[in-house]
Amino acid sequence: MSSDSSKKRKPKVIRTDGAPQESKRSRADPDQDVKYYSEEVEVELRDPSKDYELYKQTCQELQRLMAEIQDLKSKGSRDSAVAIEERRIQSCMHFMTLKKLNRLAHIRLKKGRDQTHEAKQKVDAYHLQLQNLLYEVMHLQKEITKCLEFKSKHEEIDLVSVDEFYKEAPPEISKPDITLNEPHQQTLARLDWELEQRKRLAEKYKECLANKEKILKEIEVKKEYLSSLQPRLNSIMQASLPVQEYLFMPFDQAHKQYETARHLPPPLYVLFVQANAYGQACDKKLAVAIEGSVEEAKALYKPPEDSQDDESDSDAEEEQTTKRRRPTLGVQLDDKRKEMLKRHPLSVTIDLKCKDDSVLHLIFYYLMNLNVMTVKTKVTTATEMATPISAGDLLSPGSLLNCLYPGDHGKRTPNPANQFQFDKVGILTLSDYVADLGHPYVWVQKLGGLHFPKDQPQHTVTADNSLSASHMEMTMKLLRMRLQSRLALHKQFASLEHGIVPVSSECQHLFPSKVVSRLVKWAALPYEDYLELSYTKDVVEAGLAEDTHLYYTALVERGTAKLQAAVVLNPGYSSIPPIFNLCLNWKGEKTNSNDDNIRAMESEVNVCYKELCGPKPGYQLLTNQLQRLCVVLDVYLETESHDTSVEGPKEFPQEKMCLRLVRGPNRMKPFKYNHPQGFFSHR
Amino acid sequence: MPTWVVPRMHCTQSCHGAPIMHQIQLPCPSPSTDAALLPSAAHDGPVYAMVSTERQLLSSGKGELRAWNWSDIVKKGCKEAWSRRPPYRSSLEVPEINSLQLNPKDNSILLAGGDCAVHAMDLESGTFTHEFRGHSDYVHCLALRDQSQECLSGSEDGTVRMWDLRTGAQVQLIEVHKYEECSRPQHGKWIRCLATDCDWMVCGGGPALTLWHLRSVTPTTVFPLPHCQQHVMFYQDLILSAGHSPAINHLQISGEVRAQIPCTPRSVHSLCINERSPEHKVGGAPPARGAGSDVTQREGLRVGAGLGLE
């Protein structure tokens, strides 16, 4: 019953018995090639609906048969076996029909599927085509929009305006005949022109660059040339130094000084500048120099960052040192004081040369924390002078420049703010340190341009050039005068101590030729002793005798008469005259309080001093006053009326010629000497 | 230097020639603190004498007599009204005028000074009417005897002479230094001060201060004052004097020194009494270069003015 395997798969009909199915078998092709039963063809020929009806019929038959079988079986009769058998064969036949129908259905189904499949494939192909085309369309559309949106770079270029273009462009580019009509061509032409222009400009640019390079090179060359000049100039300057010295034009020296001057603190700088200027302009005998250490001055202004690096080290050191110092508070205070009174390392020296070749050396210092300047002095004389005993104080540096201007005694600091600083470290007054630091005179501050208003501490007082300049000339004059007057006094004292009153020939006319009274003693007097003298009370009360002044005592004698004079010498001699107080011991003690004539003698010497000044600058005033004292003593003694009760001649015969011996209610003597007649009269 | 006291004004002179006025302020004046009303120099030398009339202040010093109107002085304008110079004989030196004395009876003023003569000048016309010569040395002081129109002059030559003002003749001569009671040769013979009251005269100077009876020309009382007296005056029943000592002496005619009021100036040259003020009676001035003066109360309170030196 099994078919050959080489045959195509076709539903094999398995038959046991079957009558209805035989037809199918008989359809076998005689052709050996076609071993298959072409049921496909049969399918197309048969009508499905009939098949369906057949199916239904078959099924019904089958059902019937089965039912009959069942009935027969249930009845269980023997004849039924045949009936059953029959029925069984029928049902097998039906089964075969069913199978066929099933096959047919399958074939139909397969066909239908194939057809559907084909159709589907076609549809798919078309669909695909459609999609492709759609895609392409879309693509093209995109391209189109892109093209439409395309902005050519040429539109970003600012082209020259159309009119200008036609004006400037050469016709081969502008082609006006074409371009005027077609905007596209026009734009092209314009772009061409633009390109042309740019090319030209690019060329120009290159040219300019080349030029610039050239010039730069030239500059370089010249610079090198100049820089090579500098060392040559330096060498020339060096070579000219000997010439400068020869011609007395020390430019280099001055230059060096100016260099150092840059490190001076402002007041000293002002002083330096002003003194230099004054010296160059007015006073050839004034020399200014700067002394001191420039490195130290530079070190003062070093920035504090350096100290911060060593902070940790210095802290450790400080701890150690404070441990050592703690027991002595006084030393700490002392150090603080020293710190406060510290001087700037640089100082300005001014040397004033006078006509007689004596020199006054002034050294100016600046106290940094106190903002005041001080001065120290020194005098060098042309020749060595033996100092007379009484002249000890005349040239002493401590008192030489006392009261150069009235009242300027230099004992107190002129800066009122210093008092607060002093209180902190327990300094009472600067005068204790004056010997070391120098005197802080007010004129020194003025020369340095520091102006301190009285009694009102200001926060900052800065050095002012105009103040210094306005005081410079006056102060230098006064300094010279002071030195000269002191030197003159020095000489005079030397002679006075020997009892000789030196009267120069120009002043001989002030006195009669014969003066009998003699100066016997001339000595310095301490201030306290002066205050204690009984006959000096008026001068003291009038405020004319202060501790800055110099005091002397003179003794004039004639016979038994002794005239003591107490002299107050103002530091401003000789513009301020000395003041004499007299006490005559002769027939009792006579002073200005009990004898009007003594007062008249005092006034002859004190008040009428202008006649006694002598030739300018008037340094002979003191000696002339002493000479006049001798003269008036002579007059006094000789004109004393003779006491008739006492026996014997007058002790002092009258030798002076007098017009009248007494005059006026107070019976004054004639003390005024008249030259050249040579007689005495009353004033 | 003399003082003249006018009610409420106190005028002193200085050796430098300015009449300086001080206003007295009650109750306790100290002229040194008062403002000087006329500090400008009136004379170019010392002022030796001053007198005052009703309307004018007359001052003299180095040879000229100058007059100032009180009205001008009070208004602080100081311009002299007139100035006159007596006829001097010598030309070498201008003599000073040491003393002035007003003669109200015939409106004249007597001047005496360095030329050893007493001049009389008529105040209305300004002419010098008389000249009384006789002294051999310069005249220090003058005193006037009103009733008999005579004037006394004391001089450096040690004499006191009396002159008749009408005739111009010397009536009397007293050589004080020749009297032993009063002469003090150690001081000299000069008569510095004179005062007269009726028949009495008191004079002093080099010789001791003495009270004289003029008619008999006898020194009745010699006052025991050691210093030379420079001004003397009769006041009520006392004689006030001052001199080379810093005190004002109140003396009684009997010769007793009743009081010696200390004063500031060391030597007093003139005294004056302010009649109109009940409290302040006596002013004295020293020969100071500045104006130093003192006003003292009668009962002895001392009000001081210092001596100023110039």
PDB file of N, CA, C and O in Angstrom, chain A residues 538-539 541-542 581 592-594 596 599-600 602-603 607 641-645 659-660 662-668 679 681-683, chain B residues 1 15 48 62 92-96 98 114 137-138 140 156 185-188 190 192 230 244 266-267 269 287-289 307 309-310:
ATOM      1  N   ASP A 538      67.215 146.602  89.934  1.00  0.00           N
ATOM      2  CA  ASP A 538      66.338 147.216  88.936  1.00  0.00           C
ATOM      3  C   ASP A 538      66.408 146.474  87.611  1.00  0.00           C
ATOM      4  O   ASP A 538      65.404 146.248  86.947  1.00  0.00           O
ATOM      5  N   VAL A 539      67.652 146.138  87.248  1.00  0.00           N
ATOM      6  CA  VAL A 539      67.820 145.469  85.949  1.00  0.00           C
ATOM      7  C   VAL A 539      67.127 144.110  85.964  1.00  0.00           C
ATOM      8  O   VAL A 539      66.484 143.694  85.007  1.00  0.00           O
ATOM      9  N   GLU A 541      64.608 143.269  87.851  1.00  0.00           N
ATOM     10  CA  GLU A 541      63.152 143.432  87.840  1.00  0.00           C
ATOM     11  C   GLU A 541      62.635 143.823  86.474  1.00  0.00           C
ATOM     12  O   GLU A 541      61.517 143.494  86.116  1.00  0.00           O
ATOM     13  N   ALA A 542      63.468 144.522  85.729  1.00  0.00           N
ATOM     14  CA  ALA A 542      63.012 144.917  84.388  1.00  0.00           C
ATOM     15  C   ALA A 542      63.099 143.773  83.397  1.00  0.00           C
ATOM     16  O   ALA A 542      62.778 143.940  82.227  1.00  0.00           O
ATOM     17  N   ASN A 581      75.676 148.305  85.897  1.00  0.00           N
ATOM     18  CA  ASN A 581      75.174 148.812  87.186  1.00  0.00           C
ATOM     19  C   ASN A 581      76.376 149.181  88.029  1.00  0.00           C
ATOM     20  O   ASN A 581      77.312 148.394  88.146  1.00  0.00           O
ATOM     21  N   ASN A 592      72.862 153.826  92.477  1.00  0.00           N
ATOM     22  CA  ASN A 592      71.851 154.636  91.815  1.00  0.00           C
ATOM     23  C   ASN A 592      70.637 154.869  92.705  1.00  0.00           C
ATOM     24  O   ASN A 592      69.797 155.699  92.409  1.00  0.00           O
ATOM     25  N   SER A 593      70.548 154.129  93.795  1.00  0.00           N
ATOM     26  CA  SER A 593      69.389 154.351  94.649  1.00  0.00           C
ATOM     27  C   SER A 593      69.606 155.522  95.585  1.00  0.00           C
ATOM     28  O   SER A 593      68.652 156.104  96.069  1.00  0.00           O
ATOM     29  N   ASN A 594      70.862 155.888  95.858  1.00  0.00           N
ATOM     30  CA  ASN A 594      71.028 156.996  96.782  1.00  0.00           C
ATOM     31  C   ASN A 594      71.822 158.148  96.207  1.00  0.00           C
ATOM     32  O   ASN A 594      72.067 159.117  96.886  1.00  0.00           O
ATOM     33  N   ASP A 596      71.996 160.499  92.702  1.00  0.00           N
ATOM     34  CA  ASP A 596      71.520 160.731  91.344  1.00  0.00           C
ATOM     35  C   ASP A 596      72.648 160.767  90.338  1.00  0.00           C
ATOM     36  O   ASP A 596      72.459 160.476  89.155  1.00  0.00           O
ATOM     37  N   ARG A 599      73.392 157.485  89.034  1.00  0.00           N
ATOM     38  CA  ARG A 599      72.401 157.123  88.020  1.00  0.00           C
ATOM     39  C   ARG A 599      72.707 157.803  86.697  1.00  0.00           C
ATOM     40  O   ARG A 599      72.583 157.214  85.617  1.00  0.00           O
ATOM     41  N   ALA A 600      73.158 159.066  86.809  1.00  0.00           N
ATOM     42  CA  ALA A 600      73.521 159.771  85.579  1.00  0.00           C
ATOM     43  C   ALA A 600      74.694 159.093  84.900  1.00  0.00           C
ATOM     44  O   ALA A 600      74.744 158.983  83.670  1.00  0.00           O
ATOM     45  N   GLU A 602      75.409 155.928  85.061  1.00  0.00           N
ATOM     46  CA  GLU A 602      74.888 154.713  84.426  1.00  0.00           C
ATOM     47  C   GLU A 602      74.192 155.037  83.100  1.00  0.00           C
ATOM     48  O   GLU A 602      74.349 154.344  82.105  1.00  0.00           O
ATOM     49  N   SER A 603      73.449 156.124  83.129  1.00  0.00           N
ATOM     50  CA  SER A 603      72.739 156.444  81.891  1.00  0.00           C
ATOM     51  C   SER A 603      73.724 156.883  80.809  1.00  0.00           C
ATOM     52  O   SER A 603      73.500 156.603  79.633  1.00  0.00           O
ATOM     53  N   VAL A 607      72.489 154.309  78.384  1.00  0.00           N
ATOM     54  CA  VAL A 607      71.466 154.866  77.514  1.00  0.00           C
ATOM     55  C   VAL A 607      72.082 155.538  76.288  1.00  0.00           C
ATOM     56  O   VAL A 607      71.535 155.464  75.199  1.00  0.00           O
ATOM     57  N   SER A 641      82.215 168.715  95.237  1.00  0.00           N
ATOM     58  CA  SER A 641      82.504 169.988  95.914  1.00  0.00           C
ATOM     59  C   SER A 641      83.359 169.733  97.149  1.00  0.00           C
ATOM     60  O   SER A 641      83.202 168.744  97.852  1.00  0.00           O
ATOM     61  N   HIS A 642      84.200 170.637  97.371  1.00  0.00           N
ATOM     62  CA  HIS A 642      85.168 170.455  98.440  1.00  0.00           C
ATOM     63  C   HIS A 642      84.494 170.606  99.792  1.00  0.00           C
ATOM     64  O   HIS A 642      83.736 171.541 100.009  1.00  0.00           O
ATOM     65  N   ASP A 643      84.780 169.682 100.655  1.00  0.00           N
ATOM     66  CA  ASP A 643      84.194 169.724 101.987  1.00  0.00           C
ATOM     67  C   ASP A 643      85.090 170.593 102.859  1.00  0.00           C
ATOM     68  O   ASP A 643      86.200 170.200 103.237  1.00  0.00           O
ATOM     69  N   THR A 644      84.601 171.795 103.144  1.00  0.00           N
ATOM     70  CA  THR A 644      85.482 172.753 103.830  1.00  0.00           C
ATOM     71  C   THR A 644      85.750 172.357 105.264  1.00  0.00           C
ATOM     72  O   THR A 644      86.680 172.859 105.892  1.00  0.00           O
ATOM     73  N   SER A 645      84.948 171.471 105.814  1.00  0.00           N
ATOM     74  CA  SER A 645      85.190 171.135 107.222  1.00  0.00           C
ATOM     75  C   SER A 645      86.375 170.208 107.356  1.00  0.00           C
ATOM     76  O   SER A 645      86.993 170.119 108.404  1.00  0.00           O
ATOM     77  N   LEU A 659      81.874 173.543  82.010  1.00  0.00           N
ATOM     78  CA  LEU A 659      81.157 174.811  81.932  1.00  0.00           C
ATOM     79  C   LEU A 659      80.534 175.135  83.272  1.00  0.00           C
ATOM     80  O   LEU A 659      80.681 176.205  83.804  1.00  0.00           O
ATOM     81  N   ARG A 660      79.820 174.202  83.752  1.00  0.00           N
ATOM     82  CA  ARG A 660      79.197 174.366  85.058  1.00  0.00           C
ATOM     83  C   ARG A 660      79.403 173.084  85.818  1.00  0.00           C
ATOM     84  O   ARG A 660      79.282 172.011  85.252  1.00  0.00           O
ATOM     85  N   VAL A 662      77.604 172.050  88.562  1.00  0.00           N
ATOM     86  CA  VAL A 662      76.343 171.416  88.923  1.00  0.00           C
ATOM     87  C   VAL A 662      75.238 172.113  88.161  1.00  0.00           C
ATOM     88  O   VAL A 662      75.352 173.270  87.761  1.00  0.00           O
ATOM     89  N   ARG A 663      74.195 171.420  87.986  1.00  0.00           N
ATOM     90  CA  ARG A 663      73.061 171.980  87.248  1.00  0.00           C
ATOM     91  C   ARG A 663      71.795 171.288  87.700  1.00  0.00           C
ATOM     92  O   ARG A 663      71.811 170.094  88.030  1.00  0.00           O
ATOM     93  N   GLY A 664      70.724 172.048  87.676  1.00  0.00           N
ATOM     94  CA  GLY A 664      69.429 171.422  87.905  1.00  0.00           C
ATOM     95  C   GLY A 664      69.136 171.184  89.373  1.00  0.00           C
ATOM     96  O   GLY A 664      70.029 171.287  90.231  1.00  0.00           O
ATOM     97  N   PRO A 665      67.890 170.877  89.674  1.00  0.00           N
ATOM     98  CA  PRO A 665      67.491 170.658  91.053  1.00  0.00           C
ATOM     99  C   PRO A 665      68.234 169.498  91.683  1.00  0.00           C
ATOM    100  O   PRO A 665      68.475 169.474  92.864  1.00  0.00           O
ATOM    101  N   ASN A 666      68.589 168.500  90.893  1.00  0.00           N
ATOM    102  CA  ASN A 666      69.288 167.386  91.513  1.00  0.00           C
ATOM    103  C   ASN A 666      70.799 167.504  91.392  1.00  0.00           C
ATOM    104  O   ASN A 666      71.525 166.564  91.641  1.00  0.00           O
ATOM    105  N   ARG A 667      71.266 168.667  90.969  1.00  0.00           N
ATOM    106  CA  ARG A 667      72.687 168.987  91.060  1.00  0.00           C
ATOM    107  C   ARG A 667      73.538 167.954  90.337  1.00  0.00           C
ATOM    108  O   ARG A 667      74.396 167.305  90.902  1.00  0.00           O
ATOM    109  N   MET A 668      73.260 167.848  89.065  1.00  0.00           N
ATOM    110  CA  MET A 668      73.956 166.831  88.291  1.00  0.00           C
ATOM    111  C   MET A 668      75.309 167.344  87.860  1.00  0.00           C
ATOM    112  O   MET A 668      75.497 168.531  87.597  1.00  0.00           O
ATOM    113  N   PHE A 679      85.684 170.062  76.551  1.00  0.00           N
ATOM    114  CA  PHE A 679      85.138 170.390  77.861  1.00  0.00           C
ATOM    115  C   PHE A 679      83.931 169.485  78.115  1.00  0.00           C
ATOM    116  O   PHE A 679      83.384 168.870  77.218  1.00  0.00           O
ATOM    117  N   SER A 681      80.072 169.067  79.646  1.00  0.00           N
ATOM    118  CA  SER A 681      78.851 169.823  79.885  1.00  0.00           C
ATOM    119  C   SER A 681      77.748 168.852  80.266  1.00  0.00           C
ATOM    120  O   SER A 681      77.940 167.639  80.271  1.00  0.00           O
ATOM    121  N   HIS A 682      76.620 169.447  80.571  1.00  0.00           N
ATOM    122  CA  HIS A 682      75.468 168.609  80.917  1.00  0.00           C
ATOM    123  C   HIS A 682      74.703 168.257  79.652  1.00  0.00           C
ATOM    124  O   HIS A 682      74.698 169.008  78.694  1.00  0.00           O
ATOM    125  N   ARG A 683      74.054 167.137  79.694  1.00  0.00           N
ATOM    126  CA  ARG A 683      73.280 166.730  78.496  1.00  0.00           C
ATOM    127  C   ARG A 683      72.028 167.546  78.353  1.00  0.00           C
ATOM    128  O   ARG A 683      71.343 167.815  79.312  1.00  0.00           O
TER     129      ARG A 683
ATOM    130  N   MET B   1      61.015 165.826  90.741  1.00  0.00           N
ATOM    131  CA  MET B   1      60.213 166.529  89.737  1.00  0.00           C
ATOM    132  C   MET B   1      58.902 166.924  90.378  1.00  0.00           C
ATOM    133  O   MET B   1      58.257 166.129  91.039  1.00  0.00           O
ATOM    134  N   CYS B  15      61.893 163.096  83.900  1.00  0.00           N
ATOM    135  CA  CYS B  15      63.153 163.670  83.473  1.00  0.00           C
ATOM    136  C   CYS B  15      63.238 163.771  81.968  1.00  0.00           C
ATOM    137  O   CYS B  15      64.054 164.488  81.439  1.00  0.00           O
ATOM    138  N   TYR B  48      61.632 170.492  85.032  1.00  0.00           N
ATOM    139  CA  TYR B  48      62.055 170.773  86.396  1.00  0.00           C
ATOM    140  C   TYR B  48      60.987 171.434  87.228  1.00  0.00           C
ATOM    141  O   TYR B  48      61.055 171.399  88.446  1.00  0.00           O
ATOM    142  N   LYS B  62      64.405 172.758  80.249  1.00  0.00           N
ATOM    143  CA  LYS B  62      65.719 173.136  79.744  1.00  0.00           C
ATOM    144  C   LYS B  62      65.685 174.493  79.080  1.00  0.00           C
ATOM    145  O   LYS B  62      66.042 174.625  77.915  1.00  0.00           O
ATOM    146  N   LEU B  92      76.542 180.167  75.470  1.00  0.00           N
ATOM    147  CA  LEU B  92      77.239 178.880  75.406  1.00  0.00           C
ATOM    148  C   LEU B  92      76.309 177.723  75.715  1.00  0.00           C
ATOM    149  O   LEU B  92      76.319 176.684  75.127  1.00  0.00           O
ATOM    150  N   GLU B  93      75.510 177.992  76.714  1.00  0.00           N
ATOM    151  CA  GLU B  93      74.689 176.879  77.156  1.00  0.00           C
ATOM    152  C   GLU B  93      73.323 177.450  77.502  1.00  0.00           C
ATOM    153  O   GLU B  93      73.228 178.571  77.996  1.00  0.00           O
ATOM    154  N   VAL B  94      72.296 176.733  77.242  1.00  0.00           N
ATOM    155  CA  VAL B  94      70.954 177.209  77.606  1.00  0.00           C
ATOM    156  C   VAL B  94      70.704 176.839  79.056  1.00  0.00           C
ATOM    157  O   VAL B  94      70.694 175.649  79.387  1.00  0.00           O
ATOM    158  N   PRO B  95      70.504 177.795  79.883  1.00  0.00           N
ATOM    159  CA  PRO B  95      70.330 177.469  81.292  1.00  0.00           C
ATOM    160  C   PRO B  95      68.955 176.874  81.547  1.00  0.00           C
ATOM    161  O   PRO B  95      67.992 177.164  80.841  1.00  0.00           O
ATOM    162  N   GLU B  96      68.881 176.040  82.567  1.00  0.00           N
ATOM    163  CA  GLU B  96      67.608 175.391  82.875  1.00  0.00           C
ATOM    164  C   GLU B  96      66.772 176.326  83.749  1.00  0.00           C
ATOM    165  O   GLU B  96      67.285 177.247  84.357  1.00  0.00           O
ATOM    166  N   ASN B  98      64.688 176.161  86.968  1.00  0.00           N
ATOM    167  CA  ASN B  98      64.505 175.223  88.060  1.00  0.00           C
ATOM    168  C   ASN B  98      63.230 175.440  88.849  1.00  0.00           C
ATOM    169  O   ASN B  98      62.779 174.534  89.526  1.00  0.00           O
ATOM    170  N   GLY B 114      69.105 178.451  85.763  1.00  0.00           N
ATOM    171  CA  GLY B 114      70.541 178.309  85.597  1.00  0.00           C
ATOM    172  C   GLY B 114      71.301 179.583  85.307  1.00  0.00           C
ATOM    173  O   GLY B 114      72.524 179.588  85.402  1.00  0.00           O
ATOM    174  N   ASP B 137      75.469 181.840  91.884  1.00  0.00           N
ATOM    175  CA  ASP B 137      75.363 180.523  91.290  1.00  0.00           C
ATOM    176  C   ASP B 137      73.891 180.277  90.982  1.00  0.00           C
ATOM    177  O   ASP B 137      73.024 181.072  91.376  1.00  0.00           O
ATOM    178  N   TYR B 138      73.592 179.222  90.361  1.00  0.00           N
ATOM    179  CA  TYR B 138      72.227 179.103  89.839  1.00  0.00           C
ATOM    180  C   TYR B 138      71.192 178.956  90.941  1.00  0.00           C
ATOM    181  O   TYR B 138      71.481 178.495  92.037  1.00  0.00           O
ATOM    182  N   HIS B 140      67.979 177.609  92.826  1.00  0.00           N
ATOM    183  CA  HIS B 140      67.258 176.338  92.943  1.00  0.00           C
ATOM    184  C   HIS B 140      65.763 176.534  93.102  1.00  0.00           C
ATOM    185  O   HIS B 140      64.978 175.818  92.509  1.00  0.00           O
ATOM    186  N   GLU B 156      72.372 177.812  94.649  1.00  0.00           N
ATOM    187  CA  GLU B 156      73.506 176.922  94.816  1.00  0.00           C
ATOM    188  C   GLU B 156      74.643 177.612  95.561  1.00  0.00           C
ATOM    189  O   GLU B 156      75.485 176.956  96.179  1.00  0.00           O
ATOM    190  N   PRO B 185      78.891 171.293 106.200  1.00  0.00           N
ATOM    191  CA  PRO B 185      79.839 171.401 105.082  1.00  0.00           C
ATOM    192  C   PRO B 185      80.047 170.081 104.330  1.00  0.00           C
ATOM    193  O   PRO B 185      80.423 170.087 103.165  1.00  0.00           O
ATOM    194  N   GLN B 186      79.792 169.001 105.002  1.00  0.00           N
ATOM    195  CA  GLN B 186      80.019 167.746 104.266  1.00  0.00           C
ATOM    196  C   GLN B 186      79.009 167.587 103.136  1.00  0.00           C
ATOM    197  O   GLN B 186      79.258 166.888 102.166  1.00  0.00           O
ATOM    198  N   HIS B 187      77.875 168.232 103.267  1.00  0.00           N
ATOM    199  CA  HIS B 187      76.916 168.140 102.175  1.00  0.00           C
ATOM    200  C   HIS B 187      77.058 169.273 101.182  1.00  0.00           C
ATOM    201  O   HIS B 187      76.694 169.151 100.026  1.00  0.00           O
ATOM    202  N   GLY B 188      77.559 170.391 101.642  1.00  0.00           N
ATOM    203  CA  GLY B 188      77.651 171.533 100.744  1.00  0.00           C
ATOM    204  C   GLY B 188      76.831 172.675 101.287  1.00  0.00           C
ATOM    205  O   GLY B 188      76.256 172.610 102.376  1.00  0.00           O
ATOM    206  N   TRP B 190      74.493 174.469  99.262  1.00  0.00           N
ATOM    207  CA  TRP B 190      73.421 174.794  98.328  1.00  0.00           C
ATOM    208  C   TRP B 190      72.070 174.759  99.033  1.00  0.00           C
ATOM    209  O   TRP B 190      71.805 173.915  99.863  1.00  0.00           O
ATOM    210  N   ARG B 192      68.316 174.113  98.513  1.00  0.00           N
ATOM    211  CA  ARG B 192      67.511 173.455  97.505  1.00  0.00           C
ATOM    212  C   ARG B 192      66.037 173.825  97.624  1.00  0.00           C
ATOM    213  O   ARG B 192      65.338 173.882  96.627  1.00  0.00           O
ATOM    214  N   GLN B 230      64.811 168.268  99.881  1.00  0.00           N
ATOM    215  CA  GLN B 230      64.675 168.822  98.549  1.00  0.00           C
ATOM    216  C   GLN B 230      63.371 169.544  98.351  1.00  0.00           C
ATOM    217  O   GLN B 230      63.201 170.275  97.363  1.00  0.00           O
ATOM    218  N   HIS B 244      66.347 163.324 100.293  1.00  0.00           N
ATOM    219  CA  HIS B 244      67.114 162.196  99.789  1.00  0.00           C
ATOM    220  C   HIS B 244      66.764 160.875 100.432  1.00  0.00           C
ATOM    221  O   HIS B 244      67.447 159.889 100.215  1.00  0.00           O
ATOM    222  N   ARG B 266      63.025 156.643  96.145  1.00  0.00           N
ATOM    223  CA  ARG B 266      64.151 156.692  97.078  1.00  0.00           C
ATOM    224  C   ARG B 266      64.560 158.117  97.397  1.00  0.00           C
ATOM    225  O   ARG B 266      65.218 158.377  98.378  1.00  0.00           O
ATOM    226  N   SER B 267      64.195 159.014  96.526  1.00  0.00           N
ATOM    227  CA  SER B 267      64.571 160.402  96.765  1.00  0.00           C
ATOM    228  C   SER B 267      63.443 161.243  96.196  1.00  0.00           C
ATOM    229  O   SER B 267      63.050 161.061  95.050  1.00  0.00           O
ATOM    230  N   HIS B 269      61.619 164.784  95.142  1.00  0.00           N
ATOM    231  CA  HIS B 269      61.965 166.138  94.753  1.00  0.00           C
ATOM    232  C   HIS B 269      60.853 167.131  94.956  1.00  0.00           C
ATOM    233  O   HIS B 269      61.113 168.330  95.017  1.00  0.00           O
ATOM    234  N   PRO B 287      62.874 161.912  91.290  1.00  0.00           N
ATOM    235  CA  PRO B 287      63.526 162.295  90.038  1.00  0.00           C
ATOM    236  C   PRO B 287      63.760 161.068  89.169  1.00  0.00           C
ATOM    237  O   PRO B 287      64.858 160.617  88.985  1.00  0.00           O
ATOM    238  N   ALA B 288      62.668 160.505  88.711  1.00  0.00           N
ATOM    239  CA  ALA B 288      62.803 159.253  87.988  1.00  0.00           C
ATOM    240  C   ALA B 288      62.835 159.485  86.487  1.00  0.00           C
ATOM    241  O   ALA B 288      62.307 160.450  85.992  1.00  0.00           O
ATOM    242  N   ARG B 289      63.415 158.591  85.807  1.00  0.00           N
ATOM    243  CA  ARG B 289      63.443 158.660  84.346  1.00  0.00           C
ATOM    244  C   ARG B 289      62.098 158.313  83.790  1.00  0.00           C
ATOM    245  O   ARG B 289      61.621 158.880  82.843  1.00  0.00           O
ATOM    246  N   LEU B 307      59.753 152.419  90.953  1.00  0.00           N
ATOM    247  CA  LEU B 307      60.683 153.271  90.259  1.00  0.00           C
ATOM    248  C   LEU B 307      60.983 152.604  88.929  1.00  0.00           C
ATOM    249  O   LEU B 307      61.377 151.459  88.899  1.00  0.00           O
ATOM    250  N   LEU B 309      63.089 152.201  85.510  1.00  0.00           N
ATOM    251  CA  LEU B 309      64.317 152.581  84.848  1.00  0.00           C
ATOM    252  C   LEU B 309      64.103 152.501  83.351  1.00  0.00           C
ATOM    253  O   LEU B 309      63.432 151.610  82.863  1.00  0.00           O
ATOM    254  N   GLU B 310      64.682 153.376  82.662  1.00  0.00           N
ATOM    255  CA  GLU B 310      64.518 153.276  81.210  1.00  0.00           C
ATOM    256  C   GLU B 310      65.794 152.742  80.605  1.00  0.00           C
ATOM    257  O   GLU B 310      66.852 153.164  80.981  1.00  0.00           O
TER     258      GLU B 310
END
